[in-house]
Amino acid sequence: MKALTWHGKRDVRVDDVPDPRIEEPTDAVIRVTSTAICGSDLHLYEVLGPYLKPGDVLGHEPMGVVEEVGPAVTRLKPGDRVVVPFNIACGSCWMCDRQLYAQCETTQVTSQGKGAALFGYTSLYGSVPGGQAEYLRVPQAQFGPIKIPETGPDERWLYLSDILPTAWQAVKYADTPPGGTLAVFGLGPVGQFSARIGRHLGAGRVIGLDLVPERLEMARRHGIEVLDVSELDDVPGALIDLVDGRGPDAVIDAVGMEAHGAPLGKVAQAAAGLLPNKLAQTMTDKAGVDRLVVLHAALKAVRRGGTVSVSGVYGGEQDPMPLMEMFDRGVQLRMGQCHVKRWVDEIMPLLAGDDDPLGVEDLRTHRLPLPRAPQAYEMFQKKQDGCVKVVLEP
């Protein structure tokens, strides 16, 4: 089959790889009909290369049609249309019983000290082949895949794989009081959905911050108040002034480790990437740093006693944090990989009707065939051609 594989920094290629097959009784194999590029895939494209090897299949936002199931999978049958969550969970361990699916004890990558295995996301998370491919083997299929209706375009359902529940969790963790103000840093796909969900769940005011014109315009279309951070000298100060001189009740960081405007962090990440893989892994594990400009801005902008919710991916072990200010101001901080299936039952009714209240069909800006995935990664990373979200068609 054809699949997108990693070969080095900013070097991804569509190669021929072996077809997946049933390996465990709880496996399924799906034929992928749509698979998206996630913002966190760009971390693999740029800074997390030391944890990949040439030929690793990328991608963790797939959906498709069931081709085959193992003998222990009784809830699915060939022909079912499904979305596959990015984290692989058994549904029955101690963590899963508490709906902490991203920490599933059955698939935890304990050798790396990490949580549940993820599709297409490095040796840190199990080196499980990803879904930017024609076919995908799905472990723990007795629980994981989400059955969806036979009707409706793929984009109506595809984002259940990751970014829609990730945004939902970010808003839930932010815990904006009814009628309060929510600020969202970063209007990429997760930020777009976070802003829309924030309004849907009762925030009186939602402010989105970014510097890409197309992202700002998309947010405006959905009734979001926007700030162009490229026009601001003091982003936290501007937010505080804008919201009663005290700041928003809650702030979501939907950017993560590769934020713009953090030159020292960028240099440190680039330096690690120049080392041999073993040395780079050691440096990242023991002394890694992130670009923290957005996280620090979020912590300084939120009102006293407010909450900062982090959905952007971070990986640094030595990140400096303004703890004195956080402690003095009573800031609450919540974060983590999304527990996808925890939120699906709440989200599904919003996708099933005709009104599309979250605007899921107004997110994808580019739909391209899988062979053009290398160009799509470059376009997405460089924010070219108005690119906000890319969906690939195998």
XYZ file of C-alpha atoms in Angstrom:
394
model
C 0.000 0.000 0.000
C 0.957 3.677 -0.218
C 1.759 5.508 3.013
C 3.425 8.736 4.105
C 6.744 7.953 5.781
C 9.319 9.986 7.686
C 12.897 10.162 6.355
C 14.406 13.143 8.133
C 13.828 16.721 9.169
C 11.305 18.243 6.730
C 11.621 15.096 4.601
C 8.443 13.026 4.314
C 7.694 10.772 1.356
C 4.912 8.593 0.022
C 6.343 5.078 -0.170
C 5.169 1.531 -0.770
C 4.945 -0.291 2.569
C 3.520 -3.705 3.544
C -0.253 -3.926 3.878
C -1.401 -4.130 7.511
C -2.942 -7.348 8.784
C -4.684 -8.694 11.855
C -1.990 -9.462 14.449
C -4.033 -9.703 17.653
C -7.612 -10.872 18.326
C -8.545 -7.288 19.237
C -7.288 -5.773 15.960
C -9.203 -4.377 13.029
C -8.006 -3.224 9.614
C -9.674 -0.238 7.983
C -9.511 1.203 4.484
C -8.746 4.869 5.021
C -11.058 7.283 3.192
C -9.791 10.538 4.744
C -6.831 11.358 6.961
C -5.789 14.795 8.165
C -2.506 16.509 8.931
C -2.462 17.689 12.548
C -0.536 20.623 13.947
C 1.296 18.170 16.192
C 2.466 16.307 13.062
C 4.527 19.398 12.340
C 6.523 18.726 15.525
C 7.587 15.424 13.909
C 8.402 17.297 10.718
C 10.674 19.675 12.624
C 11.855 18.979 16.201
C 10.970 15.408 17.248
C 12.993 13.618 14.579
C 15.333 11.942 17.110
C 12.431 9.698 18.127
C 11.637 8.578 14.596
C 13.385 6.252 12.186
C 13.292 6.333 8.385
C 10.193 4.584 7.103
C 7.946 5.304 10.104
C 4.364 5.847 8.903
C 2.885 9.137 10.140
C -0.616 10.345 10.867
C -3.148 10.075 13.680
C -6.382 11.601 12.336
C -7.892 8.855 10.135
C -11.342 7.544 9.291
C -12.560 4.924 6.887
C -14.358 1.652 6.361
C -13.734 -1.567 8.280
C -12.181 -4.247 6.073
C -11.489 -7.001 8.602
C -11.794 -7.622 12.346
C -10.117 -9.987 14.785
C -12.139 -12.655 16.614
C -12.390 -10.588 19.815
C -13.924 -7.599 18.031
C -17.682 -8.062 18.141
C -18.882 -4.446 17.995
C -17.598 -3.871 14.460
C -18.070 -5.666 11.178
C -16.676 -5.242 7.670
C -18.364 -2.326 5.946
C -18.838 -0.214 9.081
C -17.831 3.420 8.737
C -15.582 4.509 11.609
C -13.387 7.291 12.935
C -10.237 6.167 14.772
C -9.170 8.133 17.896
C -5.515 9.101 17.937
C -4.843 7.458 21.302
C -5.080 3.682 21.628
C -7.067 2.603 24.691
C -8.482 -0.710 25.886
C -11.580 0.730 27.578
C -11.394 -1.553 30.615
C -8.224 -0.919 32.668
C -8.036 1.185 35.868
C -7.359 4.384 33.903
C -9.984 3.696 31.248
C -12.585 2.982 33.931
C -12.011 6.586 35.037
C -12.254 7.844 31.437
C -8.545 8.716 31.429
C -8.108 7.040 28.072
C -4.895 8.870 27.179
C -3.311 7.089 30.163
C -4.590 3.574 29.313
C -2.549 1.092 31.343
C -2.891 -1.624 28.707
C -1.124 0.409 26.016
C 1.055 2.703 28.177
C 4.569 2.943 26.771
C 6.176 2.260 30.143
C 9.645 1.789 28.650
C 9.599 5.496 27.789
C 7.656 6.644 30.842
C 4.781 7.765 28.628
C 1.017 7.341 28.532
C -1.172 5.446 26.089
C 0.252 4.504 22.697
C -0.572 6.855 19.830
C -0.880 6.266 16.119
C 2.020 7.545 14.030
C 3.795 9.375 16.833
C 7.389 8.304 17.492
C 9.052 5.686 19.666
C 7.990 7.680 22.724
C 4.431 6.541 22.072
C 4.945 3.037 20.794
C 6.046 3.453 17.154
C 2.563 2.405 16.011
C 2.181 2.861 12.232
C -0.020 5.851 11.510
C -3.052 6.614 9.419
C -1.711 8.740 6.555
C -1.949 5.618 4.460
C -4.322 3.592 2.343
C -4.969 1.068 5.124
C -4.521 1.062 8.894
C -4.231 -1.657 11.505
C -6.209 -0.563 14.581
C -5.207 -2.207 17.887
C -7.790 -2.378 20.709
C -10.568 -2.201 18.128
C -12.954 -3.827 20.608
C -13.158 -0.324 22.149
C -11.457 2.420 20.154
C -13.093 3.056 16.752
C -16.140 5.333 16.742
C -18.989 4.080 14.571
C -20.565 6.889 12.567
C -23.543 7.183 10.196
C -23.216 6.081 6.605
C -24.257 9.528 5.377
C -22.571 12.909 5.427
C -19.208 14.050 4.065
C -16.078 12.760 5.780
C -15.286 16.220 7.163
C -18.500 16.099 9.214
C -17.000 13.237 11.270
C -13.242 13.133 10.651
C -12.271 15.584 13.372
C -13.603 13.248 16.075
C -10.244 11.493 15.663
C -8.411 14.265 17.523
C -8.878 17.990 17.115
C -12.590 18.281 17.916
C -12.482 16.370 21.237
C -9.100 17.979 21.971
C -10.722 21.392 21.649
C -13.751 20.238 23.653
C -11.490 19.042 26.478
C -9.530 22.299 26.357
C -12.727 24.289 26.858
C -13.989 21.971 29.590
C -10.653 22.234 31.397
C -10.722 26.036 31.015
C -13.990 26.071 32.983
C -15.069 29.539 31.876
C -17.949 30.710 34.091
C -21.289 31.238 32.294
C -21.183 34.592 30.570
C -17.455 34.958 31.296
C -14.561 35.675 28.964
C -12.404 33.021 27.283
C -9.221 33.874 25.366
C -7.739 31.394 22.885
C -4.077 31.726 21.904
C -3.523 30.229 18.449
C -6.245 29.950 15.809
C -5.028 26.835 14.073
C -7.495 23.931 13.861
C -7.689 23.240 17.619
C -7.863 26.937 18.418
C -10.635 27.497 15.870
C -12.724 24.735 17.398
C -11.903 25.842 20.957
C -13.201 29.327 20.240
C -16.401 28.014 18.644
C -16.979 25.472 21.407
C -16.366 28.135 24.033
C -19.209 30.206 22.598
C -21.440 27.139 22.246
C -20.896 26.141 25.883
C -21.808 29.533 27.263
C -18.861 31.920 27.327
C -20.174 35.446 26.992
C -17.112 36.652 25.160
C -14.456 34.718 23.223
C -11.254 36.406 22.059
C -8.971 34.625 19.592
C -5.321 35.616 19.124
C -3.131 34.834 16.124
C -0.978 36.543 13.508
C -2.087 34.734 10.334
C -4.711 36.748 8.407
C -6.601 33.706 7.102
C -6.928 32.253 10.589
C -8.137 35.551 12.007
C -10.713 35.885 9.226
C -11.988 32.327 9.741
C -12.528 33.034 13.437
C -14.377 36.264 12.617
C -16.764 34.286 10.396
C -17.819 32.362 13.471
C -18.431 35.376 15.644
C -15.111 35.354 17.473
C -13.508 38.621 18.542
C -9.911 38.568 17.278
C -6.592 40.184 18.083
C -3.665 40.255 15.662
C -0.690 39.722 17.975
C 1.712 41.081 15.356
C 0.209 44.494 16.051
C 0.674 44.307 19.837
C 3.794 45.134 21.846
C 2.398 43.675 25.099
C -0.051 40.840 24.458
C -0.906 40.021 28.105
C -1.284 43.720 28.876
C -3.619 44.190 25.916
C -5.823 41.306 27.057
C -5.926 42.596 30.608
C -6.893 46.072 29.417
C -9.494 44.609 27.075
C -11.241 42.628 29.803
C -12.141 45.011 32.632
C -8.531 45.650 33.585
C -8.303 42.208 35.162
C -8.001 39.796 32.220
C -10.062 36.902 30.890
C -11.553 34.308 33.226
C -9.878 31.518 31.285
C -7.188 31.183 28.615
C -6.468 28.292 26.267
C -2.967 27.753 24.877
C -3.606 26.016 21.556
C -0.082 26.659 20.234
C 2.500 24.571 22.089
C 6.216 23.993 21.778
C 6.953 25.789 18.490
C 5.429 29.186 19.210
C 6.522 32.182 17.166
C 8.550 34.855 18.934
C 10.756 32.625 21.114
C 14.233 32.820 19.513
C 16.180 31.188 22.379
C 13.847 28.196 22.497
C 14.032 27.871 18.729
C 17.836 27.824 18.850
C 17.807 25.155 21.587
C 15.402 22.964 19.618
C 17.461 23.372 16.452
C 20.685 22.521 18.314
C 19.185 19.289 19.644
C 18.124 18.374 16.125
C 21.718 18.571 14.887
C 22.947 15.902 17.319
C 23.009 12.168 16.618
C 19.703 10.612 17.623
C 20.893 8.997 20.854
C 22.495 12.217 22.066
C 19.513 14.260 20.942
C 17.147 11.962 22.827
C 19.232 12.275 25.978
C 19.385 16.045 25.665
C 15.628 16.268 25.095
C 14.814 13.874 27.944
C 17.068 15.620 30.461
C 17.476 19.219 29.330
C 14.907 19.912 26.618
C 13.250 23.314 26.445
C 10.229 24.622 24.570
C 9.342 27.949 23.028
C 7.277 29.292 25.924
C 6.267 32.746 24.781
C 2.592 31.790 24.376
C 2.306 29.795 27.591
C 3.928 32.596 29.574
C 1.631 35.143 27.926
C -1.399 33.024 28.812
C -0.304 32.738 32.449
C 0.266 36.493 32.694
C -2.969 37.454 30.916
C -5.510 35.319 32.777
C -7.238 37.039 35.663
C -6.354 36.276 39.267
C -7.947 32.988 40.254
C -8.478 32.102 36.595
C -7.601 28.953 34.660
C -5.116 28.291 31.879
C -5.921 25.207 29.807
C -3.104 23.811 27.651
C -3.940 21.764 24.573
C -0.784 22.642 22.591
C 1.886 19.933 22.809
C 4.935 20.596 25.003
C 7.971 18.381 25.451
C 10.563 20.275 27.481
C 11.991 18.915 30.744
C 13.704 22.144 31.827
C 11.122 24.757 30.909
C 11.303 27.829 33.182
C 7.936 28.856 34.592
C 6.891 32.063 36.416
C 5.861 30.166 39.537
C 5.980 33.140 41.902
C 3.481 35.006 39.738
C 1.330 31.905 39.203
C 1.222 31.240 42.942
C 0.575 34.844 43.920
C -2.235 35.200 41.391
C -3.815 31.811 42.188
C -3.687 30.599 38.605
C -4.988 27.101 37.923
C -3.273 25.108 35.184
C -4.805 22.079 33.416
C -3.374 20.145 30.497
C -2.765 16.786 28.862
C -3.427 14.526 25.908
C -7.100 14.398 25.040
C -9.178 11.500 26.393
C -10.994 11.302 23.064
C -13.809 8.872 23.868
C -14.621 10.675 27.120
C -16.148 13.491 25.075
C -17.619 11.731 22.030
C -21.131 11.276 23.437
C -21.345 15.009 24.166
C -20.100 16.007 20.718
C -21.946 13.539 18.482
C -25.397 15.206 18.682
C -23.822 18.428 17.386
C -22.563 16.590 14.293
C -25.689 14.578 13.543
C -28.007 17.452 12.600
C -28.081 19.735 9.592
C -27.238 22.998 11.358
C -23.522 22.284 12.034
C -23.294 24.506 15.151
C -19.528 24.014 15.490
C -18.831 24.726 11.822
C -16.977 21.465 11.218
C -17.512 21.846 7.490
C -15.814 25.249 7.596
C -12.328 24.276 8.699
C -10.649 22.281 5.955
C -9.011 24.613 3.458
C -7.231 21.987 1.339
C -8.179 18.449 0.309
C -5.344 16.735 -1.538
C -4.523 13.216 -2.743
C -2.102 11.285 -0.543
C 0.761 11.489 -3.096
C 0.805 15.268 -2.534
C 1.272 14.912 1.229
C 4.920 16.112 1.197
C 3.871 19.370 -0.442
C 0.941 19.618 1.968
C 3.236 19.355 5.008
C 5.443 22.133 3.673
C 2.454 24.342 2.880
C 0.902 23.749 6.303
C 4.130 24.441 8.175
C 4.847 27.617 6.230
C 1.189 28.745 6.415
C 1.076 29.219 2.662
C -1.936 29.528 0.355
C -4.300 30.306 3.239
C -3.759 26.832 4.670
C -5.575 26.179 7.962
C -6.383 22.453 7.715
C -5.351 19.786 5.206
C -7.270 16.578 4.592
C -5.579 13.860 2.554
C -7.429 11.359 0.390
C -5.625 8.014 -0.015
